[in-house]
Coordinates of C-alpha atoms and ligand atoms in Angstrom, one line a residue:
M71 CA 0.0 0.0 0.1
L72 CA 1.2 3.6 -0.7
D73 CA 2.5 5.6 2.1
V74 CA 0.0 8.4 1.4
A75 CA 1.2 10.7 4.2
K76 CA 4.6 10.7 2.5
I77 CA 3.1 11.3 -0.9
R78 CA 1.0 14.2 0.3
A79 CA 4.1 15.8 1.6
D80 CA 5.3 16.0 -2.0
F81 CA 2.4 18.3 -3.0
P82 CA 2.8 21.8 -1.6
I83 CA -0.9 22.7 -2.2
L84 CA -2.0 19.8 0.1
T85 CA -0.2 21.1 3.0
V86 CA -2.4 22.6 5.9
E87 CA -0.4 25.9 5.5
S88 CA -1.9 26.4 2.0
Y89 CA -5.5 26.3 3.3
P90 CA -5.3 26.9 7.0
D91 CA -9.1 27.8 7.6
V92 CA -10.7 24.8 6.0
P93 CA -8.1 22.3 5.1
L94 CA -8.5 21.5 1.4
V95 CA -10.1 18.3 0.3
F96 CA -9.3 18.1 -3.4
L97 CA -11.5 15.7 -5.2
D98 CA -11.2 17.0 -8.8
S99 CA -8.1 15.3 -10.1
A100 CA -10.0 13.9 -13.1
A101 CA -10.3 17.5 -14.3
S102 CA -6.7 18.5 -13.5
S103 CA -4.3 17.0 -10.8
Q104 CA -2.0 18.6 -8.3
K105 CA 1.7 18.9 -9.0
P106 CA 4.5 17.5 -6.8
T107 CA 7.6 19.6 -5.8
A108 CA 9.8 17.7 -8.2
V109 CA 7.8 18.8 -11.2
L110 CA 7.6 22.4 -10.0
E111 CA 11.4 22.4 -9.4
A112 CA 12.2 21.0 -12.9
M113 CA 10.3 23.6 -14.5
D114 CA 11.7 26.4 -12.2
T115 CA 15.3 25.2 -12.7
Y116 CA 14.8 25.3 -16.5
L117 CA 13.3 28.8 -16.4
R118 CA 15.9 30.1 -13.9
T119 CA 19.1 28.5 -15.1
Y120 CA 19.0 27.3 -18.7
N121 CA 16.0 29.0 -20.4
A122 CA 16.4 29.1 -24.1
N123 CA 14.7 27.9 -27.3
V124 CA 15.2 24.3 -28.3
H125 CA 16.5 22.8 -31.5
R126 CA 17.9 26.0 -32.7
G127 CA 20.9 27.5 -30.9
I128 CA 24.5 26.5 -31.2
Y129 CA 25.2 27.7 -27.7
R130 CA 25.3 25.7 -24.4
L131 CA 22.0 27.1 -22.9
S132 CA 20.1 26.0 -26.0
E133 CA 21.7 22.7 -26.1
D134 CA 20.9 22.0 -22.4
A135 CA 17.3 22.9 -23.1
T136 CA 17.2 20.8 -26.1
N137 CA 18.6 17.8 -24.3
A138 CA 16.3 18.2 -21.3
Y139 CA 13.3 18.6 -23.6
E140 CA 14.2 15.6 -25.8
A141 CA 15.2 13.5 -22.6
A142 CA 11.6 14.2 -21.4
R143 CA 10.3 12.7 -24.6
A144 CA 12.4 9.6 -24.2
K145 CA 11.1 9.2 -20.7
V146 CA 7.5 9.5 -21.8
A147 CA 8.2 6.8 -24.6
R148 CA 9.6 4.5 -21.9
F149 CA 6.7 5.2 -19.6
I150 CA 4.1 4.1 -22.2
N151 CA 6.5 1.5 -23.7
A152 CA 6.6 3.1 -27.1
Q153 CA 9.1 1.4 -29.4
D154 CA 10.7 4.6 -30.3
A155 CA 10.7 8.2 -28.9
A156 CA 9.9 9.4 -32.4
E157 CA 6.5 8.0 -31.9
V158 CA 5.8 10.4 -29.0
I159 CA 4.5 13.7 -30.4
F160 CA 4.3 16.5 -28.0
V161 CA 1.0 18.4 -28.3
R162 CA -0.8 20.8 -25.9
N163 CA -3.2 18.3 -24.5
A164 CA -5.2 15.2 -25.4
T165 CA -7.7 17.4 -27.2
E166 CA -5.0 18.4 -29.6
G167 CA -4.0 14.8 -30.1
F168 CA -7.5 13.9 -31.4
N169 CA -7.6 17.0 -33.6
L170 CA -4.3 16.1 -35.1
V171 CA -5.3 12.6 -36.1
A172 CA -8.7 13.5 -37.2
Y173 CA -7.2 16.2 -39.3
S174 CA -3.9 14.8 -40.5
W175 CA -4.7 11.1 -40.8
G176 CA -8.4 11.8 -41.4
E177 CA -8.0 14.1 -44.4
A178 CA -5.9 11.4 -46.1
N179 CA -7.9 8.4 -45.2
I180 CA -11.5 9.2 -44.9
S181 CA -13.9 9.4 -47.8
A182 CA -17.7 9.8 -48.2
G183 CA -19.6 7.0 -46.7
D184 CA -16.8 5.8 -44.6
E185 CA -17.6 5.1 -40.9
I186 CA -16.0 6.4 -37.8
L187 CA -16.9 4.4 -34.6
L188 CA -16.9 6.0 -31.2
T189 CA -18.8 5.2 -28.0
E190 CA -21.5 7.0 -26.2
M191 CA -19.4 7.6 -23.2
E192 CA -16.7 9.7 -24.9
H193 CA -15.5 13.2 -23.7
H194 CA -16.1 15.8 -26.3
A195 CA -12.4 15.8 -27.2
N196 CA -13.1 12.3 -28.7
I197 CA -16.3 13.3 -30.5
V198 CA -16.1 16.8 -31.9
P199 CA -12.9 16.4 -34.0
W200 CA -14.4 13.3 -35.7
Q201 CA -17.8 15.1 -36.3
L202 CA -15.9 17.9 -37.9
L203 CA -14.0 15.4 -40.1
A204 CA -17.2 13.5 -41.0
Q205 CA -18.8 16.8 -42.0
R206 CA -15.9 17.7 -44.3
K207 CA -15.8 14.3 -45.9
G208 CA -19.5 13.1 -45.9
A209 CA -18.5 10.2 -43.5
V210 CA -20.8 8.7 -40.8
V211 CA -20.1 8.7 -37.1
R212 CA -21.5 5.8 -35.2
Y213 CA -21.5 5.0 -31.4
V214 CA -21.2 2.0 -29.3
P215 CA -23.9 2.3 -26.7
F216 CA -23.5 1.9 -23.0
D217 CA -26.0 0.0 -20.7
E218 CA -27.7 1.0 -17.4
N219 CA -24.5 0.3 -15.5
G220 CA -22.4 2.6 -17.6
V221 CA -20.7 -0.4 -19.3
L222 CA -20.3 -0.6 -23.0
D223 CA -23.0 -2.8 -24.6
L224 CA -21.0 -5.0 -27.0
S225 CA -23.9 -7.2 -28.0
N226 CA -24.2 -5.4 -31.4
L227 CA -20.6 -4.7 -32.0
A228 CA -20.5 -6.7 -35.1
E229 CA -23.1 -4.5 -36.7
L230 CA -21.3 -1.3 -35.6
L231 CA -17.8 -2.3 -36.4
T232 CA -17.7 -3.5 -40.0
E233 CA -15.3 -3.2 -43.1
R234 CA -16.9 0.2 -43.5
T235 CA -15.4 1.4 -40.2
K236 CA -12.1 3.1 -40.9
I237 CA -11.2 4.1 -37.3
F238 CA -12.5 3.0 -33.9
S239 CA -11.7 5.7 -31.3
F240 CA -12.7 5.1 -27.7
T241 CA -11.8 5.9 -24.1
A242 CA -9.8 3.5 -22.0
V243 CA -11.5 5.0 -18.9
S244 CA -14.7 7.1 -18.8
N245 CA -14.3 10.5 -17.1
V246 CA -17.9 10.2 -15.7
F247 CA -18.6 6.6 -14.9
G248 CA -15.0 5.6 -14.3
T249 CA -15.7 2.5 -16.4
I250 CA -12.4 0.7 -17.3
N251 CA -13.1 -0.5 -20.8
P252 CA -11.8 -3.8 -22.3
V253 CA -9.3 -2.0 -24.5
K254 CA -7.4 -5.1 -25.9
Q255 CA -10.6 -6.8 -26.7
L256 CA -11.9 -3.7 -28.6
I257 CA -8.7 -3.3 -30.5
A258 CA -8.7 -6.9 -31.5
A259 CA -12.3 -6.5 -32.8
A260 CA -11.2 -3.5 -34.8
K261 CA -8.2 -5.2 -36.3
A262 CA -10.5 -8.1 -37.3
V263 CA -12.2 -5.7 -39.8
G264 CA -9.2 -3.7 -40.7
A265 CA -10.1 -0.6 -38.7
M266 CA -7.5 1.8 -37.2
T267 CA -7.7 2.3 -33.4
M268 CA -7.3 5.5 -31.3
I269 CA -7.3 5.3 -27.5
D270 CA -8.3 8.1 -25.3
A271 CA -5.9 7.5 -22.4
A272 CA -6.5 10.9 -20.6
Q273 CA -8.0 9.1 -17.6
A274 CA -5.9 5.9 -18.0
V275 CA -2.2 7.0 -18.2
P276 CA -2.3 8.9 -15.0
H277 CA -3.8 6.0 -13.0
M278 CA -2.6 2.6 -14.3
P279 CA 0.3 1.2 -16.1
I280 CA -0.2 1.6 -19.9
D281 CA 1.7 -0.2 -22.6
V282 CA 1.1 0.8 -26.1
Q283 CA 2.8 -2.2 -27.6
D284 CA 0.8 -4.5 -25.5
F285 CA -2.4 -2.7 -26.6
D286 CA -1.2 -2.7 -30.1
C287 CA -3.2 0.5 -30.7
D288 CA -2.5 2.7 -33.7
F289 CA -2.9 6.1 -31.8
L290 CA -3.2 7.1 -28.1
A291 CA -3.5 10.5 -26.5
F292 CA -3.3 11.9 -23.0
S293 CA -2.6 15.1 -21.2
G294 CA 0.2 16.1 -18.7
H295 CA -2.0 18.1 -16.4
K296 CA -4.1 15.0 -15.3
M297 CA -1.0 13.1 -14.3
C298 CA 0.6 15.5 -11.8
G299 CA 2.4 17.4 -14.7
P300 CA 1.9 20.8 -16.2
T301 CA -0.9 22.2 -18.3
G302 CA 0.1 23.0 -22.0
I303 CA 1.7 19.7 -22.7
G304 CA 0.1 16.5 -23.7
V305 CA 1.1 13.4 -25.8
L306 CA 0.0 11.8 -29.0
Y307 CA 1.5 8.5 -29.5
G308 CA 1.3 7.0 -33.0
K309 CA 2.8 3.9 -34.7
R310 CA 5.8 5.2 -36.6
E311 CA 4.8 3.9 -40.1
L312 CA 1.4 5.7 -39.7
L313 CA 2.9 9.0 -38.6
E314 CA 5.5 8.8 -41.3
A315 CA 2.7 8.5 -43.9
M316 CA 0.7 11.4 -42.4
P317 CA 0.9 14.9 -43.7
P318 CA 1.7 17.6 -41.2
F319 CA -1.0 19.0 -39.0
M320 CA 0.3 22.6 -38.7
G321 CA 3.0 24.4 -40.6
G322 CA 5.8 26.7 -39.4
G323 CA 9.2 26.6 -37.9
D324 CA 10.8 23.4 -36.6
M325 CA 8.5 21.1 -38.6
I326 CA 10.3 21.6 -41.9
R327 CA 13.5 20.3 -43.5
R328 CA 13.7 22.9 -46.2
V329 CA 11.5 25.8 -47.4
T330 CA 11.6 27.6 -50.6
L331 CA 9.3 30.2 -51.9
E332 CA 7.6 27.4 -54.0
K333 CA 7.4 24.6 -51.6
S334 CA 8.6 23.0 -48.3
T335 CA 9.7 19.6 -47.2
W336 CA 9.2 18.1 -43.8
N337 CA 11.4 17.4 -40.8
D338 CA 11.8 13.9 -39.4
L339 CA 9.4 12.4 -36.7
P340 CA 8.5 13.5 -34.1
W341 CA 9.2 17.2 -35.1
K342 CA 7.2 17.0 -38.3
F343 CA 4.2 17.5 -36.0
E344 CA 5.6 20.1 -33.7
A345 CA 5.3 23.5 -35.5
G346 CA 6.7 26.5 -33.8
T347 CA 8.3 26.8 -30.4
P348 CA 6.9 24.2 -28.2
S349 CA 5.9 24.2 -24.5
I350 CA 9.5 23.7 -23.3
A351 CA 9.2 24.2 -19.6
E352 CA 6.1 22.1 -19.6
G353 CA 7.8 19.3 -21.7
I354 CA 10.6 19.3 -19.2
G355 CA 8.0 19.2 -16.4
L356 CA 6.4 16.3 -18.0
G357 CA 9.6 14.4 -17.9
A358 CA 9.9 15.1 -14.2
T359 CA 6.3 13.9 -13.8
V360 CA 7.1 10.7 -15.4
D361 CA 10.1 10.2 -13.1
Y362 CA 7.9 10.9 -10.1
L363 CA 5.1 8.5 -11.1
T364 CA 7.6 5.8 -12.0
H365 CA 9.3 6.1 -8.6
V366 CA 6.0 5.8 -6.8
G367 CA 5.0 2.9 -9.2
M368 CA 2.0 2.9 -11.5
A369 CA 0.9 -0.6 -10.3
E370 CA 0.9 0.7 -6.8
I371 CA -1.0 3.8 -7.8
H372 CA -3.6 1.7 -9.5
A373 CA -4.0 -0.7 -6.6
Y374 CA -4.4 2.2 -4.1
E375 CA -7.0 3.9 -6.3
Q376 CA -9.0 0.5 -6.5
Y377 CA -8.9 0.4 -2.6
L378 CA -10.1 4.1 -2.6
T379 CA -12.8 3.6 -5.1
H380 CA -14.2 0.6 -3.1
Y381 CA -14.0 2.7 0.1
A382 CA -15.8 5.6 -1.4
L383 CA -18.6 3.7 -3.1
E384 CA -19.3 2.0 0.3
A385 CA -19.1 5.3 2.2
L386 CA -21.4 7.1 -0.4
S387 CA -23.9 4.4 -0.3
E388 CA -24.8 5.6 3.3
V389 CA -26.0 8.9 2.1
P390 CA -29.8 8.6 1.6
G391 CA -30.9 9.5 -1.9
L392 CA -27.5 9.5 -3.4
K393 CA -26.9 7.6 -6.6
V394 CA -23.4 6.9 -7.9
W395 CA -23.6 6.4 -11.8
G396 CA -21.5 3.8 -13.4
P397 CA -20.4 0.2 -12.7
P398 CA -19.4 -1.3 -9.3
A399 CA -16.1 -0.5 -7.9
S400 CA -14.4 -3.6 -9.2
Q401 CA -14.9 -2.3 -12.9
K402 CA -14.2 1.3 -12.1
A403 CA -11.3 3.7 -11.8
G404 CA -11.3 6.5 -9.1
V405 CA -14.2 8.5 -10.3
A406 CA -17.7 8.7 -8.6
A407 CA -20.2 11.0 -10.5
F408 CA -23.4 11.1 -8.5
T409 CA -26.8 12.8 -8.1
L410 CA -28.4 13.4 -4.8
E411 CA -32.3 13.3 -5.2
K412 CA -33.3 16.2 -7.3
L413 CA -30.7 18.7 -6.0
H414 CA -28.8 20.6 -8.6
P415 CA -25.1 19.5 -8.8
H416 CA -24.1 23.1 -8.8
D417 CA -25.8 23.7 -5.5
I418 CA -24.1 20.6 -4.0
A419 CA -20.7 21.6 -5.3
E420 CA -21.1 25.1 -3.9
L421 CA -22.1 23.9 -0.4
L422 CA -19.3 21.4 -0.3
D423 CA -16.8 24.2 -1.3
K424 CA -17.9 26.0 2.0
D425 CA -16.4 23.0 3.7
G426 CA -13.2 23.1 1.7
I427 CA -14.2 20.2 -0.5
A428 CA -13.5 20.6 -4.2
V429 CA -15.6 18.6 -6.5
R430 CA -16.8 19.2 -10.1
A431 CA -20.4 19.8 -11.2
G432 CA -21.6 19.9 -14.7
H433 CA -21.6 17.7 -17.8
H434 CA -17.8 17.0 -17.6
C435 CA -17.5 17.5 -21.3
A436 CA -19.8 14.4 -21.8
M437 CA -23.0 15.9 -22.8
P438 CA -24.3 13.0 -24.9
L439 CA -23.7 10.6 -22.0
H440 CA -25.6 12.8 -19.6
K441 CA -28.5 13.2 -22.2
K442 CA -28.8 9.5 -22.4
L443 CA -29.1 9.3 -18.5
G444 CA -31.8 12.0 -18.7
L445 CA -29.6 14.4 -16.7
A446 CA -28.2 17.8 -17.3
A447 CA -25.3 17.4 -14.9
T448 CA -23.8 15.3 -12.2
T449 CA -21.5 16.1 -9.3
R450 CA -18.1 14.3 -9.6
A451 CA -15.6 13.3 -7.0
S452 CA -12.4 11.9 -8.4
F453 CA -9.4 10.4 -6.5
Y454 CA -5.7 10.2 -7.1
L455 CA -2.5 9.0 -5.3
Y456 CA -2.7 11.7 -2.7
T457 CA -6.4 11.2 -1.8
T458 CA -7.1 9.7 1.6
P459 CA -10.0 7.7 3.1
A460 CA -10.4 10.6 5.6
E461 CA -11.1 13.0 2.8
I462 CA -13.8 10.7 1.5
D463 CA -15.3 10.7 5.0
R464 CA -15.3 14.5 4.9
L465 CA -17.1 14.4 1.6
V466 CA -19.7 12.1 3.1
E467 CA -20.1 14.4 6.1
G468 CA -20.4 17.4 3.8
L469 CA -23.1 15.6 1.8
H470 CA -25.0 14.9 5.1
R471 CA -24.9 18.6 5.8
V472 CA -26.1 19.4 2.3
R473 CA -29.1 17.0 3.0
Q474 CA -29.8 18.9 6.3
I475 CA -29.5 22.3 4.6
F476 CA -32.1 21.3 2.0
R477 CA -34.2 19.5 4.7
L478 CA -34.1 16.2 2.8
Ligands
LIG609 N1 -10.7 12.6 -22.7 C1 -11.0 12.4 -21.4 C2 -11.6 11.0 -21.0 C3 -10.9 13.4 -20.4 O1 -11.4 13.2 -19.1 C4 -10.5 14.7 -20.8 C5 -10.5 15.8 -19.8 O2 -11.2 15.9 -19.0 C6 -10.0 14.9 -22.1 C7 -10.1 13.8 -23.0 C8 -9.5 16.1 -22.7 O3 -8.3 16.5 -21.9 P1 -7.8 17.9 -22.2 O4 -8.8 18.9 -21.9 O5 -6.5 17.9 -21.3 O6 -7.3 18.0 -23.6

């Protein structure tokens, strides 16, 4: 079991001194996680002591910056077990990863009548870029439904996933239900009909060991800020031969080999997809993040979050009128989206905030999912390696107070 007290000491924002009046109970890591000192220091050291642009200067500062930035890429590649660091494209966030593939791969490979398969539990980041592509090309977007437990209903998969399907893009972990999807099974089904696969790992990479070679996915995207890293940096993983064949997404500096007034040729991978000055401090910060998570151990983090999820679902079940949406704890990552009778989730979140408890209320960028449930919004508590059972107890106490205030 993780030494959570020791881990919490790594996160300055979680110390009592940060929030002396009502100690912070941060239960919104699925939106964005907190950052450990090691990550803050890596970024600070770069900015204070070797700040310079990368891939350009023939002077030491710039070489140091380039080395640290590229070392971060190599660390990320090892972290997700990519074959080659060139398969790791630094983007701003997971959203940009989807847009890159939907645009670059999609423009070249999708035609009128082709089908793009998603699921009904996707985040908007894995819906809207495909809808835009489908509109441009006259393609069709289809969706694998979920059942009343928030689990994908695969009974009609053979009708949805056919030789017309050019790509199947789905989330490894739902950001609302917490459902852990059977990624390898779905990839195997896609391969059987010759479809490409893209995995939304925004809620997976931060919480469990992920091995892209074991998945054998074609593309996979995630964000730094949900895994204890900085905002402004994310990762698109793609198989080398696919990335080689794809045209650039954006044009500008760094992504070219040669430019004339008539035409341009492209840089090697991964830089072909990284136009302009990248997020250097953030990239270096992501390298430190990977070091941090590796040191703690991804399997240990996953096991601890499983324990927390069981604990939370049990504790929340004692609040009368509260319903947690999604599957039982055994099939779920550390996310509990709930409703409390007919109370508006924003009211719940506001009252909890008065007790120092930070939860998210809204549709969590999953409007189709909520529409299917007949809800406009849910309140979501999400857990990470620094969350304690005592914090979940405070959430439950807070919810009892909410009930009293509304005289339920
Ligand atoms: N996919 C899932 C499942 C998410 O939860 C999120 C963020 O909430 C995203 C994609 C998009 O992440 P970002 O906003 O960092 O691009």
